[in-house]
């Protein structure tokens, strides 16, 4: 039974530091939400408040229809996967997975099939008699997830669960988790600083920065229409390009190009465009930028060009067989419909 | 001659020489003396020890004292260590105050409690002033063995609980916070977390603290002498008596060997009961 999660104007203050500044979320039942942001943005604090490990300074918190402010974690019908797995070293893997069920005082006859089922889902049936000290990091990670799944919780909370795995294993676990959690249809909140993980897993991403939720939208929306410069710069690798533009007579002028200005805003504006939405053009045109190639990095599937456009850093991806070399002067065509404008002062998106 | 390989041994050498000269040698010597009389190998010293009128009394006094004091200290120290995890501001100050008795020698500790409990001590004075006692009352005499025993327990708990606490506080700090949080998430109450998570993970520290404190408890001497003189015979006190009053090193050494054997026995029990599984990483 999946439940929704309703977070309304939650604030958290540690001493004089305001970790969360009035944060609101509305997670639908069965939805997979990722809290994404750099370290110190408040994402883990928000997750811990939802878990009941941390107490909010103010605000309302509901799981399903039940207000859970002030309730201890065990009365919230949640399960959690910790960043360092927190697999108890003095208990066998079986007892680790069974821990929550034993606390609920279930009978052995109920516990065993549920432990076996959860272990089966994570492919660790053969490890049940072992101790965590005998397991690899990836296996411990599986135990931590199995322990959470065995609870059959209304809400599953995951705190950077893949960040301690090596790159290859992380990729493998990511795909596996996605399949598994889609199948179990449990409402999930997943904290990460890895934007690829967020894009891959989320139904909706809440991008957090400085204790605020900056944008709360589907991955594709967050990627294509970032709410501000921070979102555009944080999501995508390489990140979105930003160029300062000069606004004159309804046009924005950058590096020799005259582009149609956004209808909103008056002051200085910044152009944002993703590296894959730029093509190196044969000839110049009124809406082409001119730039100077400083570095060419062949990455296999494509080449990454670093350019200087109007003395500002600019990145473009080109085909792997592109003949462009460093030192060349080039013309850059911007894919129409992919241009994004931001207020240079506030960084907010303009339309 | 001193290479990178041999350097550690050179650095260890002074402490080894020191221990052999001042510990292993006298120890072996005491062992030999215990089993010799008039230049002959014999159990005579042990027979004299066992036949002595105070032997049974001192043996049981020591054992009962250990069996009461050590569990009491462990319980109190555990409580103190757990309470320390709950406070943030002033934690260090509380820790320092609690460890003050560690800096006092055991004889001084005995004298402190003597000053409190003697006929005209602070406690009698206070109790008479409050009208709870008619006049100076004797607590620490052979006529009030229970009161004397309780006084020794108080003094020992006051004096030596801190060392157990310090070891346990260090152990508690080594337990990652996430284990407790995970247990909390998965439904364990505070008491269940203590029993099912903290205590098992604290095993290595519990083992160290128990061995250390039990060995020292069997050597209890100065506090007992300060409070009760010879009214409360204990094993170490008897050893002292035979050595310096009766001038019989043989019997004194026999006592020392007995204390050693009891200590070894208890240590083995702790090692067995509180063994920590060797887990291949």
JSON list of N, CA, C and O in Angstrom, two decimals, chain B residues 230-265:
[
{"chain": "B", "resi": 230, "resn": "UNK", "atom": "N", "xyz": [42.09, -4.04, 60.19]},
{"chain": "B", "resi": 230, "resn": "UNK", "atom": "CA", "xyz": [42.04, -5.50, 60.01]},
{"chain": "B", "resi": 230, "resn": "UNK", "atom": "C", "xyz": [40.65, -6.06, 60.29]},
{"chain": "B", "resi": 230, "resn": "UNK", "atom": "O", "xyz": [40.48, -7.27, 60.36]},
{"chain": "B", "resi": 231, "resn": "UNK", "atom": "N", "xyz": [39.69, -5.17, 60.46]},
{"chain": "B", "resi": 231, "resn": "UNK", "atom": "CA", "xyz": [38.35, -5.66, 60.78]},
{"chain": "B", "resi": 231, "resn": "UNK", "atom": "C", "xyz": [37.68, -6.31, 59.58]},
{"chain": "B", "resi": 231, "resn": "UNK", "atom": "O", "xyz": [36.71, -7.05, 59.73]},
{"chain": "B", "resi": 232, "resn": "UNK", "atom": "N", "xyz": [38.15, -6.00, 58.39]},
{"chain": "B", "resi": 232, "resn": "UNK", "atom": "CA", "xyz": [37.58, -6.61, 57.20]},
{"chain": "B", "resi": 232, "resn": "UNK", "atom": "C", "xyz": [38.72, -7.26, 56.41]},
{"chain": "B", "resi": 232, "resn": "UNK", "atom": "O", "xyz": [39.29, -6.63, 55.52]},
{"chain": "B", "resi": 233, "resn": "UNK", "atom": "N", "xyz": [39.06, -8.51, 56.74]},
{"chain": "B", "resi": 233, "resn": "UNK", "atom": "CA", "xyz": [40.19, -9.13, 56.06]},
{"chain": "B", "resi": 233, "resn": "UNK", "atom": "C", "xyz": [39.90, -9.38, 54.57]},
{"chain": "B", "resi": 233, "resn": "UNK", "atom": "O", "xyz": [38.81, -9.85, 54.24]},
{"chain": "B", "resi": 234, "resn": "UNK", "atom": "N", "xyz": [40.87, -9.02, 53.71]},
{"chain": "B", "resi": 234, "resn": "UNK", "atom": "CA", "xyz": [40.78, -9.35, 52.28]},
{"chain": "B", "resi": 234, "resn": "UNK", "atom": "C", "xyz": [42.09, -10.01, 51.88]},
{"chain": "B", "resi": 234, "resn": "UNK", "atom": "O", "xyz": [43.09, -9.92, 52.60]},
{"chain": "B", "resi": 235, "resn": "UNK", "atom": "N", "xyz": [42.11, -10.68, 50.73]},
{"chain": "B", "resi": 235, "resn": "UNK", "atom": "CA", "xyz": [43.28, -11.47, 50.33]},
{"chain": "B", "resi": 235, "resn": "UNK", "atom": "C", "xyz": [44.55, -10.63, 50.27]},
{"chain": "B", "resi": 235, "resn": "UNK", "atom": "O", "xyz": [45.59, -11.02, 50.80]},
{"chain": "B", "resi": 236, "resn": "UNK", "atom": "N", "xyz": [44.47, -9.48, 49.63]},
{"chain": "B", "resi": 236, "resn": "UNK", "atom": "CA", "xyz": [45.67, -8.67, 49.48]},
{"chain": "B", "resi": 236, "resn": "UNK", "atom": "C", "xyz": [46.17, -8.17, 50.84]},
{"chain": "B", "resi": 236, "resn": "UNK", "atom": "O", "xyz": [47.38, -8.10, 51.08]},
{"chain": "B", "resi": 237, "resn": "UNK", "atom": "N", "xyz": [45.21, -7.87, 51.74]},
{"chain": "B", "resi": 237, "resn": "UNK", "atom": "CA", "xyz": [45.57, -7.43, 53.09]},
{"chain": "B", "resi": 237, "resn": "UNK", "atom": "C", "xyz": [46.30, -8.53, 53.84]},
{"chain": "B", "resi": 237, "resn": "UNK", "atom": "O", "xyz": [47.28, -8.27, 54.56]},
{"chain": "B", "resi": 238, "resn": "UNK", "atom": "N", "xyz": [45.86, -9.77, 53.66]},
{"chain": "B", "resi": 238, "resn": "UNK", "atom": "CA", "xyz": [46.51, -10.90, 54.31]},
{"chain": "B", "resi": 238, "resn": "UNK", "atom": "C", "xyz": [47.93, -11.08, 53.78]},
{"chain": "B", "resi": 238, "resn": "UNK", "atom": "O", "xyz": [48.87, -11.35, 54.55]},
{"chain": "B", "resi": 239, "resn": "UNK", "atom": "N", "xyz": [48.08, -10.93, 52.45]},
{"chain": "B", "resi": 239, "resn": "UNK", "atom": "CA", "xyz": [49.42, -11.04, 51.86]},
{"chain": "B", "resi": 239, "resn": "UNK", "atom": "C", "xyz": [50.35, -10.00, 52.50]},
{"chain": "B", "resi": 239, "resn": "UNK", "atom": "O", "xyz": [51.49, -10.31, 52.88]},
{"chain": "B", "resi": 240, "resn": "UNK", "atom": "N", "xyz": [49.85, -8.79, 52.63]},
{"chain": "B", "resi": 240, "resn": "UNK", "atom": "CA", "xyz": [50.63, -7.70, 53.22]},
{"chain": "B", "resi": 240, "resn": "UNK", "atom": "C", "xyz": [51.01, -8.04, 54.66]},
{"chain": "B", "resi": 240, "resn": "UNK", "atom": "O", "xyz": [52.16, -7.87, 55.09]},
{"chain": "B", "resi": 241, "resn": "UNK", "atom": "N", "xyz": [50.03, -8.56, 55.40]},
{"chain": "B", "resi": 241, "resn": "UNK", "atom": "CA", "xyz": [50.21, -8.91, 56.80]},
{"chain": "B", "resi": 241, "resn": "UNK", "atom": "C", "xyz": [51.31, -9.97, 56.97]},
{"chain": "B", "resi": 241, "resn": "UNK", "atom": "O", "xyz": [52.20, -9.85, 57.80]},
{"chain": "B", "resi": 242, "resn": "UNK", "atom": "N", "xyz": [51.20, -11.02, 56.15]},
{"chain": "B", "resi": 242, "resn": "UNK", "atom": "CA", "xyz": [52.19, -12.12, 56.25]},
{"chain": "B", "resi": 242, "resn": "UNK", "atom": "C", "xyz": [53.57, -11.63, 55.87]},
{"chain": "B", "resi": 242, "resn": "UNK", "atom": "O", "xyz": [54.56, -12.02, 56.46]},
{"chain": "B", "resi": 243, "resn": "UNK", "atom": "N", "xyz": [53.64, -10.75, 54.91]},
{"chain": "B", "resi": 243, "resn": "UNK", "atom": "CA", "xyz": [54.95, -10.27, 54.47]},
{"chain": "B", "resi": 243, "resn": "UNK", "atom": "C", "xyz": [55.59, -9.36, 55.51]},
{"chain": "B", "resi": 243, "resn": "UNK", "atom": "O", "xyz": [56.74, -9.54, 55.88]},
{"chain": "B", "resi": 244, "resn": "UNK", "atom": "N", "xyz": [54.81, -8.38, 56.01]},
{"chain": "B", "resi": 244, "resn": "UNK", "atom": "CA", "xyz": [55.45, -7.33, 56.81]},
{"chain": "B", "resi": 244, "resn": "UNK", "atom": "C", "xyz": [55.26, -7.49, 58.31]},
{"chain": "B", "resi": 244, "resn": "UNK", "atom": "O", "xyz": [56.08, -7.01, 59.08]},
{"chain": "B", "resi": 245, "resn": "UNK", "atom": "N", "xyz": [54.18, -8.14, 58.73]},
{"chain": "B", "resi": 245, "resn": "UNK", "atom": "CA", "xyz": [53.99, -8.33, 60.17]},
{"chain": "B", "resi": 245, "resn": "UNK", "atom": "C", "xyz": [54.53, -9.68, 60.64]},
{"chain": "B", "resi": 245, "resn": "UNK", "atom": "O", "xyz": [55.26, -9.76, 61.62]},
{"chain": "B", "resi": 246, "resn": "UNK", "atom": "N", "xyz": [54.15, -10.75, 59.91]},
{"chain": "B", "resi": 246, "resn": "UNK", "atom": "CA", "xyz": [54.62, -12.08, 60.33]},
{"chain": "B", "resi": 246, "resn": "UNK", "atom": "C", "xyz": [55.96, -12.43, 59.70]},
{"chain": "B", "resi": 246, "resn": "UNK", "atom": "O", "xyz": [56.53, -13.46, 60.00]},
{"chain": "B", "resi": 247, "resn": "UNK", "atom": "N", "xyz": [56.44, -11.58, 58.80]},
{"chain": "B", "resi": 247, "resn": "UNK", "atom": "CA", "xyz": [57.74, -11.77, 58.16]},
{"chain": "B", "resi": 247, "resn": "UNK", "atom": "C", "xyz": [57.86, -13.15, 57.52]},
{"chain": "B", "resi": 247, "resn": "UNK", "atom": "O", "xyz": [58.87, -13.83, 57.68]},
{"chain": "B", "resi": 248, "resn": "UNK", "atom": "N", "xyz": [56.78, -13.58, 56.88]},
{"chain": "B", "resi": 248, "resn": "UNK", "atom": "CA", "xyz": [56.81, -14.89, 56.20]},
{"chain": "B", "resi": 248, "resn": "UNK", "atom": "C", "xyz": [56.53, -14.70, 54.72]},
{"chain": "B", "resi": 248, "resn": "UNK", "atom": "O", "xyz": [55.39, -14.71, 54.28]},
{"chain": "B", "resi": 249, "resn": "UNK", "atom": "N", "xyz": [57.60, -14.51, 53.94]},
{"chain": "B", "resi": 249, "resn": "UNK", "atom": "CA", "xyz": [57.44, -14.25, 52.51]},
{"chain": "B", "resi": 249, "resn": "UNK", "atom": "C", "xyz": [56.79, -15.42, 51.79]},
{"chain": "B", "resi": 249, "resn": "UNK", "atom": "O", "xyz": [56.09, -15.25, 50.80]},
{"chain": "B", "resi": 250, "resn": "UNK", "atom": "N", "xyz": [57.02, -16.63, 52.29]},
{"chain": "B", "resi": 250, "resn": "UNK", "atom": "CA", "xyz": [56.47, -17.82, 51.64]},
{"chain": "B", "resi": 250, "resn": "UNK", "atom": "C", "xyz": [54.97, -17.77, 51.60]},
{"chain": "B", "resi": 250, "resn": "UNK", "atom": "O", "xyz": [54.35, -17.92, 50.54]},
{"chain": "B", "resi": 251, "resn": "UNK", "atom": "N", "xyz": [54.32, -17.53, 52.75]},
{"chain": "B", "resi": 251, "resn": "UNK", "atom": "CA", "xyz": [52.86, -17.50, 52.80]},
{"chain": "B", "resi": 251, "resn": "UNK", "atom": "C", "xyz": [52.34, -16.27, 52.05]},
{"chain": "B", "resi": 251, "resn": "UNK", "atom": "O", "xyz": [51.34, -16.34, 51.32]},
{"chain": "B", "resi": 252, "resn": "UNK", "atom": "N", "xyz": [53.02, -15.13, 52.19]},
{"chain": "B", "resi": 252, "resn": "UNK", "atom": "CA", "xyz": [52.62, -13.93, 51.45]},
{"chain": "B", "resi": 252, "resn": "UNK", "atom": "C", "xyz": [52.62, -14.21, 49.95]},
{"chain": "B", "resi": 252, "resn": "UNK", "atom": "O", "xyz": [51.68, -13.85, 49.23]},
{"chain": "B", "resi": 253, "resn": "UNK", "atom": "N", "xyz": [53.66, -14.91, 49.49]},
{"chain": "B", "resi": 253, "resn": "UNK", "atom": "CA", "xyz": [53.74, -15.23, 48.06]},
{"chain": "B", "resi": 253, "resn": "UNK", "atom": "C", "xyz": [52.63, -16.20, 47.67]},
{"chain": "B", "resi": 253, "resn": "UNK", "atom": "O", "xyz": [52.10, -16.14, 46.56]},
{"chain": "B", "resi": 254, "resn": "UNK", "atom": "N", "xyz": [52.30, -17.11, 48.58]},
{"chain": "B", "resi": 254, "resn": "UNK", "atom": "CA", "xyz": [51.21, -18.05, 48.29]},
{"chain": "B", "resi": 254, "resn": "UNK", "atom": "C", "xyz": [49.90, -17.28, 48.04]},
{"chain": "B", "resi": 254, "resn": "UNK", "atom": "O", "xyz": [49.15, -17.58, 47.11]},
{"chain": "B", "resi": 255, "resn": "UNK", "atom": "N", "xyz": [49.66, -16.27, 48.87]},
{"chain": "B", "resi": 255, "resn": "UNK", "atom": "CA", "xyz": [48.49, -15.41, 48.66]},
{"chain": "B", "resi": 255, "resn": "UNK", "atom": "C", "xyz": [48.55, -14.75, 47.28]},
{"chain": "B", "resi": 255, "resn": "UNK", "atom": "O", "xyz": [47.56, -14.72, 46.54]},
{"chain": "B", "resi": 256, "resn": "UNK", "atom": "N", "xyz": [49.72, -14.22, 46.94]},
{"chain": "B", "resi": 256, "resn": "UNK", "atom": "CA", "xyz": [49.88, -13.55, 45.65]},
{"chain": "B", "resi": 256, "resn": "UNK", "atom": "C", "xyz": [49.58, -14.50, 44.50]},
{"chain": "B", "resi": 256, "resn": "UNK", "atom": "O", "xyz": [48.89, -14.15, 43.54]},
{"chain": "B", "resi": 257, "resn": "UNK", "atom": "N", "xyz": [50.08, -15.74, 44.63]},
{"chain": "B", "resi": 257, "resn": "UNK", "atom": "CA", "xyz": [49.83, -16.73, 43.57]},
{"chain": "B", "resi": 257, "resn": "UNK", "atom": "C", "xyz": [48.35, -17.05, 43.48]},
{"chain": "B", "resi": 257, "resn": "UNK", "atom": "O", "xyz": [47.78, -17.15, 42.38]},
{"chain": "B", "resi": 258, "resn": "UNK", "atom": "N", "xyz": [47.70, -17.15, 44.63]},
{"chain": "B", "resi": 258, "resn": "UNK", "atom": "CA", "xyz": [46.26, -17.43, 44.64]},
{"chain": "B", "resi": 258, "resn": "UNK", "atom": "C", "xyz": [45.49, -16.32, 43.91]},
{"chain": "B", "resi": 258, "resn": "UNK", "atom": "O", "xyz": [44.63, -16.59, 43.06]},
{"chain": "B", "resi": 259, "resn": "UNK", "atom": "N", "xyz": [45.82, -15.06, 44.25]},
{"chain": "B", "resi": 259, "resn": "UNK", "atom": "CA", "xyz": [45.14, -13.92, 43.59]},
{"chain": "B", "resi": 259, "resn": "UNK", "atom": "C", "xyz": [45.36, -13.98, 42.08]},
{"chain": "B", "resi": 259, "resn": "UNK", "atom": "O", "xyz": [44.44, -13.77, 41.29]},
{"chain": "B", "resi": 260, "resn": "UNK", "atom": "N", "xyz": [46.58, -14.32, 41.70]},
{"chain": "B", "resi": 260, "resn": "UNK", "atom": "CA", "xyz": [46.90, -14.41, 40.28]},
{"chain": "B", "resi": 260, "resn": "UNK", "atom": "C", "xyz": [46.03, -15.47, 39.59]},
{"chain": "B", "resi": 260, "resn": "UNK", "atom": "O", "xyz": [45.46, -15.23, 38.52]},
{"chain": "B", "resi": 261, "resn": "UNK", "atom": "N", "xyz": [45.94, -16.66, 40.24]},
{"chain": "B", "resi": 261, "resn": "UNK", "atom": "CA", "xyz": [45.17, -17.74, 39.63]},
{"chain": "B", "resi": 261, "resn": "UNK", "atom": "C", "xyz": [43.69, -17.36, 39.48]},
{"chain": "B", "resi": 261, "resn": "UNK", "atom": "O", "xyz": [43.08, -17.61, 38.44]},
{"chain": "B", "resi": 262, "resn": "UNK", "atom": "N", "xyz": [43.15, -16.73, 40.51]},
{"chain": "B", "resi": 262, "resn": "UNK", "atom": "CA", "xyz": [41.74, -16.29, 40.43]},
{"chain": "B", "resi": 262, "resn": "UNK", "atom": "C", "xyz": [41.59, -15.29, 39.28]},
{"chain": "B", "resi": 262, "resn": "UNK", "atom": "O", "xyz": [40.65, -15.36, 38.49]},
{"chain": "B", "resi": 263, "resn": "UNK", "atom": "N", "xyz": [42.53, -14.36, 39.19]},
{"chain": "B", "resi": 263, "resn": "UNK", "atom": "CA", "xyz": [42.47, -13.34, 38.14]},
{"chain": "B", "resi": 263, "resn": "UNK", "atom": "C", "xyz": [42.50, -13.98, 36.76]},
{"chain": "B", "resi": 263, "resn": "UNK", "atom": "O", "xyz": [41.73, -13.62, 35.87]},
{"chain": "B", "resi": 264, "resn": "UNK", "atom": "N", "xyz": [43.41, -14.95, 36.59]},
{"chain": "B", "resi": 264, "resn": "UNK", "atom": "CA", "xyz": [43.50, -15.63, 35.29]},
{"chain": "B", "resi": 264, "resn": "UNK", "atom": "C", "xyz": [42.18, -16.33, 34.97]},
{"chain": "B", "resi": 264, "resn": "UNK", "atom": "O", "xyz": [41.67, -16.24, 33.85]},
{"chain": "B", "resi": 265, "resn": "UNK", "atom": "N", "xyz": [41.62, -16.99, 36.00]},
{"chain": "B", "resi": 265, "resn": "UNK", "atom": "CA", "xyz": [40.36, -17.71, 35.78]},
{"chain": "B", "resi": 265, "resn": "UNK", "atom": "C", "xyz": [39.26, -16.76, 35.31]},
{"chain": "B", "resi": 265, "resn": "UNK", "atom": "O", "xyz": [38.56, -17.04, 34.33]}
]
